[in-house]
Short mmCIF file of C-alpha atoms and ligand atoms in Angstrom, two decimals:
data_model
loop_
_atom_site.label_atom_id
_atom_site.label_comp_id
_atom_site.label_asym_id
_atom_site.label_seq_id
_atom_site.Cartn_x
_atom_site.Cartn_y
_atom_site.Cartn_z
CA UNK A 11 2.96 31.23 -15.88
CA UNK A 12 5.51 30.32 -13.22
CA UNK A 13 9.13 29.74 -14.23
CA UNK A 14 9.29 26.61 -12.07
CA UNK A 15 7.74 23.27 -12.94
CA UNK A 16 8.01 19.98 -11.08
CA UNK A 17 6.95 16.48 -12.14
CA UNK A 18 5.28 14.51 -9.34
CA UNK A 19 5.04 10.79 -10.04
CA UNK A 20 2.12 9.13 -8.28
CA UNK A 21 -1.16 10.70 -7.14
CA UNK A 22 -1.65 8.88 -3.85
CA UNK A 23 -1.86 10.80 -0.55
CA UNK A 24 1.87 11.67 -0.68
CA UNK A 25 1.82 12.94 -4.28
CA UNK A 26 -1.39 14.91 -3.81
CA UNK A 27 -0.25 16.69 -0.64
CA UNK A 28 3.16 17.32 -2.19
CA UNK A 29 1.47 18.80 -5.28
CA UNK A 30 -0.64 21.13 -3.16
CA UNK A 31 2.43 22.29 -1.23
CA UNK A 32 4.35 23.00 -4.44
CA UNK A 33 1.42 24.67 -6.22
CA UNK A 34 0.72 26.89 -3.20
CA UNK A 35 4.31 28.07 -3.51
CA UNK A 36 3.90 29.10 -7.13
CA UNK A 37 5.24 25.96 -8.81
CA UNK A 38 3.50 24.40 -11.84
CA UNK A 39 2.95 20.73 -10.98
CA UNK A 40 2.65 17.94 -13.53
CA UNK A 41 1.11 15.07 -11.61
CA UNK A 42 1.46 11.70 -13.33
CA UNK A 43 -0.50 8.70 -12.14
CA UNK A 44 -0.50 5.06 -13.24
CA UNK A 45 -4.14 4.59 -12.22
CA UNK A 46 -6.92 6.49 -13.93
CA UNK A 47 -8.19 7.68 -10.56
CA UNK A 48 -6.14 9.51 -7.94
CA UNK A 49 -5.87 8.42 -4.31
CA UNK A 50 -3.53 5.42 -4.57
CA UNK A 51 -4.12 3.06 -1.64
CA UNK A 52 -6.59 5.50 -0.11
CA UNK A 53 -8.78 4.57 -3.09
CA UNK A 54 -7.59 1.00 -3.70
CA UNK A 55 -6.16 -0.18 -0.36
CA UNK A 56 -8.41 1.11 2.44
CA UNK A 57 -11.14 -1.41 3.22
CA UNK A 58 -14.16 -0.87 0.91
CA UNK A 59 -16.70 -0.68 3.75
CA UNK A 60 -14.96 2.36 5.25
CA UNK A 61 -17.25 4.49 3.08
CA UNK A 62 -17.09 7.66 5.19
CA UNK A 63 -13.29 7.68 5.41
CA UNK A 64 -12.89 6.96 1.71
CA UNK A 65 -15.45 9.57 0.67
CA UNK A 66 -13.92 12.28 2.83
CA UNK A 67 -10.41 11.53 1.53
CA UNK A 68 -11.74 11.60 -2.04
CA UNK A 69 -13.26 15.05 -1.40
CA UNK A 70 -9.95 16.34 -0.07
CA UNK A 71 -8.03 14.91 -3.03
CA UNK A 72 -10.42 16.28 -5.66
CA UNK A 73 -10.31 19.70 -3.98
CA UNK A 74 -6.50 19.60 -4.32
CA UNK A 75 -6.81 18.78 -8.02
CA UNK A 76 -8.99 21.90 -8.55
CA UNK A 77 -5.80 23.97 -8.14
CA UNK A 78 -5.04 25.62 -11.49
CA UNK A 79 -1.31 24.99 -11.08
CA UNK A 80 -1.78 21.22 -10.76
CA UNK A 81 -2.02 19.39 -14.10
CA UNK A 82 -3.24 15.81 -13.64
CA UNK A 83 -2.37 13.03 -16.11
CA UNK A 84 -3.96 9.74 -15.11
CA UNK A 85 -3.45 6.36 -16.80
CA UNK A 86 0.23 7.07 -17.47
CA UNK A 87 2.70 4.48 -16.22
CA UNK A 88 6.27 5.63 -15.70
CA UNK A 89 9.30 3.36 -15.67
CA UNK A 90 11.34 0.97 -17.77
CA UNK A 91 9.37 -0.55 -20.68
CA UNK A 92 6.27 1.47 -19.79
CA UNK A 93 4.48 4.52 -21.28
CA UNK A 94 7.46 6.76 -20.56
CA UNK A 95 10.73 6.32 -18.66
CA UNK A 96 11.93 8.40 -15.75
CA UNK A 97 14.80 9.61 -17.96
CA UNK A 98 12.32 10.80 -20.62
CA UNK A 99 10.34 12.65 -17.94
CA UNK A 100 13.59 14.32 -16.89
CA UNK A 101 14.27 15.34 -20.48
CA UNK A 102 10.94 17.20 -20.62
CA UNK A 103 12.77 20.00 -18.79
CA UNK A 104 11.32 20.09 -15.27
CA UNK A 105 13.19 21.79 -12.43
CA UNK A 106 12.88 18.64 -10.34
CA UNK A 107 11.05 15.32 -10.04
CA UNK A 108 9.34 14.04 -6.90
CA UNK A 109 8.63 10.30 -6.85
CA UNK A 110 5.56 9.45 -4.75
CA UNK A 111 4.70 6.18 -6.49
CA UNK A 112 4.14 4.17 -3.31
CA UNK A 113 5.70 0.74 -2.76
CA UNK A 114 4.38 -1.26 -5.68
CA UNK A 115 6.17 -4.59 -5.51
CA UNK A 116 5.27 -7.57 -3.35
CA UNK A 117 7.88 -8.90 -0.93
CA UNK A 118 8.75 -12.45 -1.88
CA UNK A 119 9.57 -14.91 0.89
CA UNK A 120 12.07 -16.91 -1.20
CA UNK A 121 10.72 -20.07 0.46
CA UNK A 122 10.31 -23.43 -1.25
CA UNK A 123 6.83 -23.76 -2.76
CA UNK A 124 6.05 -20.02 -2.80
CA UNK A 125 4.78 -20.22 -6.39
CA UNK A 126 2.20 -22.93 -5.70
CA UNK A 127 -1.40 -22.15 -6.62
CA UNK A 128 -3.46 -20.78 -3.75
CA UNK A 129 -0.65 -18.63 -2.33
CA UNK A 130 -1.31 -14.92 -2.77
CA UNK A 131 0.22 -11.71 -1.63
CA UNK A 132 -2.23 -9.61 0.39
CA UNK A 133 -1.66 -6.83 -2.15
CA UNK A 134 -3.33 -8.96 -4.86
CA UNK A 135 -6.35 -9.84 -2.74
CA UNK A 136 -6.78 -6.26 -1.49
CA UNK A 137 -6.47 -4.83 -5.02
CA UNK A 138 -8.97 -7.41 -6.26
CA UNK A 139 -11.68 -6.64 -3.68
CA UNK A 140 -11.03 -2.89 -4.04
CA UNK A 141 -11.52 -3.20 -7.83
CA UNK A 142 -8.11 -1.96 -8.95
CA UNK A 143 -7.45 -2.90 -12.57
CA UNK A 144 -5.93 -5.29 -13.62
CA UNK A 145 -6.21 -7.23 -10.30
CA UNK A 146 -9.99 -6.68 -10.39
CA UNK A 147 -10.13 -8.76 -13.58
CA UNK A 148 -8.09 -11.67 -12.19
CA UNK A 149 -9.45 -14.53 -10.18
CA UNK A 150 -8.01 -15.45 -6.77
CA UNK A 151 -9.84 -18.62 -5.68
CA UNK A 152 -9.85 -18.90 -1.89
CA UNK A 153 -10.52 -22.13 0.02
CA UNK A 154 -12.17 -22.74 3.39
CA UNK A 155 -9.06 -22.88 5.56
CA UNK A 156 -6.91 -19.80 5.14
CA UNK A 157 -3.63 -18.85 6.79
CA UNK A 158 -2.52 -15.22 6.74
CA UNK A 159 1.17 -14.66 7.38
CA UNK A 160 1.75 -11.37 9.19
CA UNK A 161 -0.08 -9.46 11.92
CA UNK A 162 -0.38 -5.84 10.77
CA UNK A 163 -3.43 -3.78 9.79
CA UNK A 164 -3.42 -5.36 6.33
CA UNK A 165 -3.92 -8.77 7.99
CA UNK A 166 -7.00 -7.44 9.82
CA UNK A 167 -8.41 -6.04 6.54
CA UNK A 168 -7.86 -9.31 4.68
CA UNK A 169 -9.28 -11.33 7.60
CA UNK A 170 -12.30 -9.00 7.64
CA UNK A 171 -12.87 -9.72 3.96
CA UNK A 172 -12.50 -13.50 4.47
CA UNK A 173 -14.80 -13.48 7.51
CA UNK A 174 -17.53 -11.07 6.44
CA UNK A 175 -17.63 -11.43 2.65
CA UNK A 176 -16.37 -14.95 1.90
CA UNK A 177 -17.33 -16.50 5.25
CA UNK A 178 -14.58 -19.09 5.05
CA UNK A 179 -14.44 -21.78 7.77
CA UNK A 180 -11.19 -20.76 9.40
CA UNK A 181 -8.73 -17.88 9.29
CA UNK A 182 -5.42 -18.33 11.12
CA UNK A 183 -3.04 -15.39 11.37
CA UNK A 184 0.51 -16.35 12.24
CA UNK A 185 3.05 -14.08 13.88
CA UNK A 186 6.83 -14.50 14.04
CA UNK A 187 6.85 -12.75 17.40
CA UNK A 188 4.52 -12.61 20.39
CA UNK A 189 1.28 -10.88 21.42
CA UNK A 190 3.17 -7.79 22.60
CA UNK A 191 4.56 -7.21 19.10
CA UNK A 192 1.40 -7.36 16.98
CA UNK A 193 1.32 -4.40 14.60
CA UNK A 194 -2.42 -3.99 14.06
CA UNK A 195 -4.47 -1.32 15.79
CA UNK A 196 -7.03 -2.33 18.41
CA UNK A 197 -9.84 -0.61 16.47
CA UNK A 198 -8.97 -2.60 13.34
CA UNK A 199 -8.90 -5.88 15.26
CA UNK A 200 -12.29 -5.00 16.80
CA UNK A 201 -13.79 -5.43 13.31
CA UNK A 202 -13.04 -9.18 13.45
CA UNK A 203 -12.72 -9.86 17.19
CA UNK A 204 -16.24 -11.41 17.39
CA UNK A 205 -14.86 -14.38 15.50
CA UNK A 206 -11.78 -14.92 17.68
CA UNK A 207 -11.71 -18.43 19.18
CA UNK A 208 -11.22 -17.23 22.75
CA UNK A 209 -10.28 -20.60 24.29
CA UNK A 210 -7.71 -21.20 21.60
CA UNK A 211 -6.36 -17.67 22.13
CA UNK A 212 -6.11 -18.20 25.91
CA UNK A 213 -4.13 -21.41 25.31
CA UNK A 214 -1.74 -19.54 22.99
CA UNK A 215 -1.33 -16.75 25.52
CA UNK A 216 -0.63 -19.25 28.33
CA UNK A 217 2.03 -20.92 26.17
CA UNK A 218 3.87 -17.69 25.40
CA UNK A 219 3.44 -16.07 28.84
CA UNK A 220 6.62 -17.52 30.47
CA UNK A 221 8.74 -16.27 27.56
CA UNK A 222 7.04 -12.86 27.69
CA UNK A 223 7.73 -12.56 31.42
CA UNK A 224 11.38 -13.55 30.91
CA UNK A 225 11.65 -10.59 28.49
CA UNK A 226 10.03 -8.19 30.94
CA UNK A 227 6.71 -8.14 29.04
CA UNK A 228 3.38 -8.33 30.80
CA UNK A 229 1.05 -11.00 29.36
CA UNK A 230 -1.86 -9.37 31.23
CA UNK A 231 -1.32 -6.18 29.28
CA UNK A 232 -1.49 -8.17 26.04
CA UNK A 233 -4.65 -9.90 27.30
CA UNK A 234 -6.18 -6.50 28.13
CA UNK A 235 -5.41 -5.26 24.60
CA UNK A 236 -7.36 -8.15 23.07
CA UNK A 237 -10.14 -8.01 25.68
CA UNK A 238 -10.72 -4.35 24.87
CA UNK A 239 -10.90 -5.15 21.15
CA UNK A 240 -13.41 -7.91 21.95
CA UNK A 241 -15.50 -5.51 24.09
CA UNK A 242 -15.72 -3.11 21.14
CA UNK A 243 -16.17 -5.81 18.54
CA UNK A 244 -18.56 -5.48 15.62
CA UNK A 245 -21.13 -8.04 14.53
CA UNK A 246 -19.75 -9.86 11.49
CA UNK A 247 -22.69 -12.14 10.69
CA UNK A 248 -20.28 -15.00 10.08
CA UNK A 249 -19.28 -18.24 11.85
CA UNK A 250 -15.67 -18.15 10.68
CA UNK A 251 -13.26 -19.32 13.36
CA UNK A 252 -10.43 -16.82 13.82
CA UNK A 253 -7.14 -17.99 15.34
CA UNK A 254 -3.94 -16.17 16.21
CA UNK A 255 -0.76 -18.23 16.46
CA UNK A 256 2.37 -16.67 17.90
CA UNK A 257 6.08 -17.44 17.55
CA UNK A 258 5.74 -19.23 14.22
CA UNK A 259 7.44 -18.47 10.92
CA UNK A 260 6.76 -20.18 7.58
CA UNK A 261 9.67 -22.20 6.19
CA UNK A 262 8.07 -24.21 3.37
CA UNK A 263 4.86 -24.50 1.37
CA UNK A 264 3.77 -27.98 0.32
CA UNK A 265 1.44 -28.63 -2.62
CA UNK A 266 -1.00 -31.39 -3.52
CA UNK A 267 -1.07 -33.35 -6.79
CA UNK A 268 -2.69 -30.35 -8.55
CA UNK A 269 0.03 -27.97 -7.42
CA UNK A 270 -2.29 -26.25 -4.95
CA UNK A 271 -0.90 -25.41 -1.56
CA UNK A 272 -2.11 -27.93 1.03
CA UNK A 273 0.32 -27.56 3.93
CA UNK A 274 2.35 -24.81 5.48
CA UNK A 275 5.43 -25.88 7.41
CA UNK A 276 6.30 -23.46 10.19
CA UNK A 277 9.20 -23.30 12.58
CA UNK A 278 8.73 -22.40 16.23
CA UNK A 279 10.49 -19.21 17.26
CA UNK A 280 11.75 -17.88 20.53
CA UNK A 281 12.43 -14.21 21.23
CA UNK A 282 15.69 -12.62 22.32
CA UNK A 283 16.92 -9.10 22.95
CA UNK A 284 19.38 -7.96 20.29
CA UNK A 285 20.65 -4.37 20.29
CA UNK A 286 17.78 -3.52 22.66
CA UNK A 287 15.20 -4.83 20.15
CA UNK A 288 13.22 -8.03 20.44
CA UNK A 289 14.14 -10.43 17.63
CA UNK A 290 12.64 -13.81 16.68
CA UNK A 291 15.10 -16.71 16.63
CA UNK A 292 14.07 -20.07 15.14
CA UNK A 293 14.15 -23.19 17.31
CA UNK A 294 14.43 -26.72 15.95
CA UNK A 295 10.77 -27.75 16.39
CA UNK A 296 8.44 -27.55 13.43
CA UNK A 297 4.71 -27.70 12.96
CA UNK A 298 2.54 -28.42 9.92
CA UNK A 299 -0.65 -26.46 9.28
CA UNK A 300 -3.21 -27.83 6.84
CA UNK A 301 -4.31 -25.06 4.49
CA UNK A 302 -6.35 -24.39 1.35
CA UNK A 303 -5.03 -20.87 0.84
CA UNK A 304 -2.12 -18.83 2.18
CA UNK A 305 -2.11 -15.03 2.06
CA UNK A 306 1.19 -13.27 2.68
CA UNK A 307 0.67 -9.94 4.44
CA UNK A 308 4.31 -8.97 4.79
CA UNK A 309 4.31 -5.42 3.44
CA UNK A 310 5.56 -4.31 0.07
CA UNK A 311 8.71 -3.12 -1.56
CA UNK A 312 9.45 -0.17 -3.87
CA UNK A 313 9.25 -0.54 -7.64
CA UNK A 314 12.59 -1.73 -9.04
CA UNK A 315 11.48 -0.84 -12.59
CA UNK A 316 10.96 2.83 -11.89
CA UNK A 317 14.52 3.69 -12.85
CA UNK A 318 16.04 4.45 -9.43
CA UNK A 319 18.62 2.32 -7.57
CA UNK A 320 17.17 0.13 -4.83
CA UNK A 321 18.63 -1.34 -1.65
CA UNK A 322 16.58 -4.19 -0.19
CA UNK A 323 12.91 -3.18 -0.07
CA UNK A 324 13.63 0.54 -0.41
CA UNK A 325 15.15 2.95 -2.86
CA UNK A 326 18.82 3.49 -2.06
CA UNK A 327 18.23 6.52 0.15
CA UNK A 328 21.14 8.91 0.60
CA UNK A 329 22.42 8.99 4.20
CA UNK A 330 23.83 12.49 3.58
CA UNK A 331 21.10 14.48 1.85
CA UNK A 332 21.78 18.01 0.62
CA UNK A 333 18.23 19.03 1.57
CA UNK A 334 17.26 17.14 4.75
CA UNK A 335 13.79 17.84 6.11
CA UNK A 336 13.24 17.05 9.80
CA UNK A 337 16.48 15.04 9.63
CA UNK A 338 15.05 12.81 6.90
CA UNK A 339 16.56 12.20 3.51
CA UNK A 340 14.30 12.46 0.46
CA UNK A 341 17.26 11.93 -1.87
CA UNK A 342 18.47 8.78 -3.60
CA UNK A 343 22.12 7.75 -3.74
CA UNK A 344 23.58 6.37 -6.97
CA UNK A 345 26.10 3.70 -5.89
CA UNK A 346 27.64 3.60 -9.40
CA UNK A 347 28.50 7.30 -9.49
CA UNK A 348 28.91 7.48 -5.72
CA UNK A 349 26.77 10.62 -5.47
CA UNK A 350 23.21 11.71 -4.76
CA UNK A 351 21.01 11.74 -7.85
CA UNK A 352 20.48 15.40 -8.59
CA UNK A 353 16.99 16.80 -8.94
CA UNK A 354 15.09 13.62 -8.00
CA UNK A 355 13.39 13.25 -4.61
CA UNK A 356 11.15 10.56 -3.08
CA UNK A 357 8.37 10.71 -0.49
CA UNK A 358 5.49 8.75 1.03
CA UNK A 359 5.56 4.97 0.73
CA UNK A 360 8.22 5.37 -1.97
CA UNK A 361 10.48 6.54 0.86
CA UNK A 362 9.00 4.60 3.76
CA UNK A 363 8.36 1.30 1.88
CA UNK A 364 4.85 0.52 3.10
CA UNK A 365 5.00 2.14 6.53
CA UNK A 366 2.29 4.46 7.86
CA UNK A 367 -1.31 5.51 7.44
CA UNK A 368 -2.59 8.15 5.02
CA UNK A 369 -1.80 11.02 7.42
CA UNK A 370 1.85 10.01 7.68
CA UNK A 371 2.13 9.54 3.92
CA UNK A 372 0.54 12.93 3.19
CA UNK A 373 2.87 14.67 5.65
CA UNK A 374 5.85 12.90 4.12
CA UNK A 375 4.71 14.17 0.72
CA UNK A 376 4.76 17.73 2.09
CA UNK A 377 8.29 17.17 3.48
CA UNK A 378 9.40 15.85 0.09
CA UNK A 379 7.91 18.93 -1.58
CA UNK A 380 9.85 21.16 0.84
CA UNK A 381 13.11 19.42 -0.06
CA UNK A 382 12.25 19.97 -3.75
CA UNK A 383 11.53 23.66 -3.14
CA UNK A 384 14.85 24.19 -1.36
CA UNK A 385 16.60 22.47 -4.24
CA UNK A 386 14.95 24.55 -6.96
CA UNK A 387 15.62 27.81 -5.09
CA UNK A 388 19.29 26.83 -4.62
CA UNK A 389 19.62 25.59 -8.15
CA UNK A 390 18.16 28.81 -9.60
CA UNK A 391 17.48 27.37 -13.08
CA UNK A 392 14.43 28.38 -15.13
CA UNK A 393 12.07 25.74 -16.40
CA UNK A 394 12.87 25.04 -20.06
CA UNK A 395 9.35 24.15 -21.17
CA UNK A 396 5.96 25.89 -21.08
CA UNK A 397 2.88 24.25 -19.57
CA UNK A 398 1.27 24.16 -23.02
CA UNK A 399 4.26 22.50 -24.71
CA UNK A 400 4.69 20.02 -21.91
CA UNK A 401 1.00 19.08 -21.90
CA UNK A 402 1.05 18.56 -25.67
CA UNK A 403 4.10 16.31 -25.44
CA UNK A 404 2.53 14.23 -22.68
CA UNK A 405 -0.82 13.88 -24.42
CA UNK A 406 0.96 12.73 -27.58
CA UNK A 407 2.26 9.67 -25.70
CA UNK A 408 -1.11 7.90 -25.89
CA UNK A 409 -4.71 8.90 -26.45
CA UNK A 410 -6.15 7.47 -23.24
CA UNK A 411 -4.52 9.84 -20.77
CA UNK A 412 -7.11 11.12 -18.32
CA UNK A 413 -7.06 14.78 -17.30
CA UNK A 414 -8.97 16.42 -14.47
CA UNK A 415 -12.18 17.39 -16.37
CA UNK A 416 -12.53 13.78 -17.56
CA UNK A 417 -11.89 12.55 -14.04
CA UNK A 418 -14.76 14.72 -12.78
CA UNK A 419 -16.98 13.28 -15.49
CA UNK A 420 -16.00 9.73 -14.49
CA UNK A 421 -16.91 10.38 -10.87
CA UNK A 422 -20.27 11.81 -12.02
CA UNK A 423 -21.03 8.70 -14.08
CA UNK A 424 -20.16 6.42 -11.15
CA UNK A 425 -22.34 8.49 -8.80
CA UNK A 426 -25.27 8.30 -11.24
CA UNK A 427 -24.86 4.50 -11.41
CA UNK A 428 -24.74 4.19 -7.62
CA UNK A 429 -27.91 6.26 -7.32
CA UNK A 430 -29.71 4.21 -9.97
CA UNK A 431 -28.70 0.92 -8.35
CA UNK A 432 -29.39 2.11 -4.79
CA UNK A 433 -25.77 1.52 -3.77
CA UNK A 434 -23.59 3.49 -1.36
CA UNK A 435 -20.92 3.53 -4.04
CA UNK A 436 -20.40 2.23 -7.56
CA UNK A 437 -16.96 1.61 -8.99
CA UNK A 438 -16.02 0.52 -12.51
CA UNK A 439 -13.66 -2.43 -12.28
CA UNK A 440 -11.79 -2.11 -15.59
CA UNK A 441 -9.92 0.66 -17.36
CA UNK A 442 -11.95 -0.18 -20.46
CA UNK A 443 -15.23 0.67 -18.68
CA UNK A 444 -13.80 3.86 -17.19
CA UNK A 445 -12.38 5.07 -20.51
CA UNK A 446 -15.62 4.22 -22.33
CA UNK A 447 -17.65 6.13 -19.74
CA UNK A 448 -15.65 9.30 -20.48
CA UNK A 449 -15.54 8.76 -24.26
CA UNK A 450 -11.79 8.23 -24.43
CA UNK A 451 -12.27 4.97 -26.30
C1 FAD B 514 -4.56 -2.81 2.54
C2 FAD B 514 -4.28 -1.42 3.06
C3 FAD B 514 -5.22 -0.80 3.86
C4 FAD B 514 -4.98 0.47 4.36
N1 FAD B 514 -5.92 1.04 5.16
C5 FAD B 514 -5.69 2.26 5.68
C6 FAD B 514 -6.68 2.87 6.52
O1 FAD B 514 -7.74 2.29 6.79
N2 FAD B 514 -6.42 4.11 7.00
C7 FAD B 514 -5.26 4.78 6.70
O2 FAD B 514 -5.07 5.91 7.16
N3 FAD B 514 -4.31 4.22 5.91
C8 FAD B 514 -4.50 2.98 5.40
N4 FAD B 514 -3.55 2.40 4.60
C9 FAD B 514 -2.28 3.12 4.34
C10 FAD B 514 -2.42 4.19 3.24
O3 FAD B 514 -3.18 3.69 2.20
C11 FAD B 514 -1.01 4.62 2.81
O4 FAD B 514 -0.42 5.27 3.92
C12 FAD B 514 -1.00 5.63 1.67
O5 FAD B 514 -1.93 5.34 0.67
C13 FAD B 514 0.40 5.69 1.03
O6 FAD B 514 0.42 6.81 0.19
P1 FAD B 514 1.46 7.03 -1.00
O7 FAD B 514 0.96 8.21 -1.73
O8 FAD B 514 2.83 7.05 -0.48
O9 FAD B 514 1.35 5.72 -1.92
P2 FAD B 514 0.10 5.08 -2.65
O10 FAD B 514 -1.15 5.31 -1.91
O11 FAD B 514 0.49 3.68 -2.94
O12 FAD B 514 -0.02 5.88 -4.03
C14 FAD B 514 0.88 5.68 -5.08
C15 FAD B 514 0.31 6.27 -6.36
O13 FAD B 514 1.34 6.22 -7.34
C16 FAD B 514 0.84 5.74 -8.56
N5 FAD B 514 1.95 5.03 -9.22
C17 FAD B 514 2.56 3.91 -8.80
N6 FAD B 514 3.56 3.57 -9.63
C18 FAD B 514 3.57 4.51 -10.61
C19 FAD B 514 4.36 4.69 -11.76
N7 FAD B 514 5.36 3.85 -12.05
N8 FAD B 514 4.06 5.71 -12.59
C20 FAD B 514 3.04 6.58 -12.30
N9 FAD B 514 2.28 6.45 -11.18
C21 FAD B 514 2.54 5.44 -10.35
C22 FAD B 514 -0.31 4.82 -8.19
O14 FAD B 514 -1.23 4.79 -9.27
C23 FAD B 514 -0.87 5.50 -6.93
O15 FAD B 514 -1.90 6.41 -7.28
C24 FAD B 514 -3.76 1.14 4.06
C25 FAD B 514 -2.82 0.51 3.24
C26 FAD B 514 -3.07 -0.76 2.74
C27 FAD B 514 -2.05 -1.44 1.86
#
């Protein structure tokens, strides 16, 4: 066996590509994953109807896990007050730890009324429709008039779900900035463009055009972007009215007598150049939108319970890394000790805090693995534990840890079910069902 062993925390795209990079360089990889299944948001975030994309990613990920140097431990949650702490992982004697646990916390708005019923974070809704336990077991009642706050690709996914699956009456996406700053891709918007209320959109565009021109933006270019999406639009089979409202930011949620959200108060924004970037600045005028449900699609933040210092939505990344890769830091700075935390690296959405598609995350995982490799070569220490000992210690933590052979069995059982039921795909929605299917409980 190799004399180097690394713990990788999180088996999403970043953790899987990092594991492959390390294993191909002779390192034993212990890959720990909170979910039973690998894939992270590629499994539980990407829209369920993207069957081909999801299936091809799954094939790639399972091929990576075939590597004899990669030891997969699913259903193991790492962090404070969880199955095992980061410190305890460290004490197992690895040469280094790479954290690729994604960005697992929702961003709160801090606005009055945020905890009213009927206000959800997109993360919850996405995890629910993608059948990620425990969100898959919770209920998120959604009314007929829905506002989504945010205009990224997650907004288009959630709107697609509301339009095609729930067929709500109205979906309104609100943006703090203008049409030139939307973050979604044209191809993603094409999935819902059939439902866009064109006249309403034209009115919005006319309203914001003078401001856009004053900033040197071309409203016609923005119009062309949306027209192209509409040309390539898909049939949704739904009458849902889709609206896009620009230059509006939520400032307060108002509830009815049952504590359900009923109104969203928004402030009108203008845009100004600040340090060569376009920034929204609130004006004094306000507007009230009647709503049944609000979904906040504002991105996510890293996990503050993992055991690493955070700064805002991110881990407290070191500005002066000892092992920079492509000028990026994969190291975390401890503000208490005023030094980089030795032997722990971060990559993927754990570093980028919910930025980028699977390709970017996978590549960032590889960069993180390269930083780890440089560190372990420099550091020169031998691993203090054998694969056998380490595996035994981990398996003694709880008896429902899922290893690769059981994972293969689980996928087989799900495939058999799909075949029997004539479905493209079948997915168990609870850990209980998955563990029962592979005889772990
Ligand atoms: C709604 C949505 C839709 C998307 N659609 C697309 C798309 O269509 N195409 C595309 O290319 N990209 C898409 N993306 C982006 C893509 O999913 C991400 O780029 C990618 O999954 C991030 O990879 P990651 O490995 O950094 O994190 P994640 O995918 O979040 O993986 C993190 C992994 O870490 C594990 N984990 C978390 N915490 C712990 C812990 N404490 N202990 C142990 N394990 C832990 C989790 O179980 C998970 O397996 C989408 C993202 C979202 C949110």
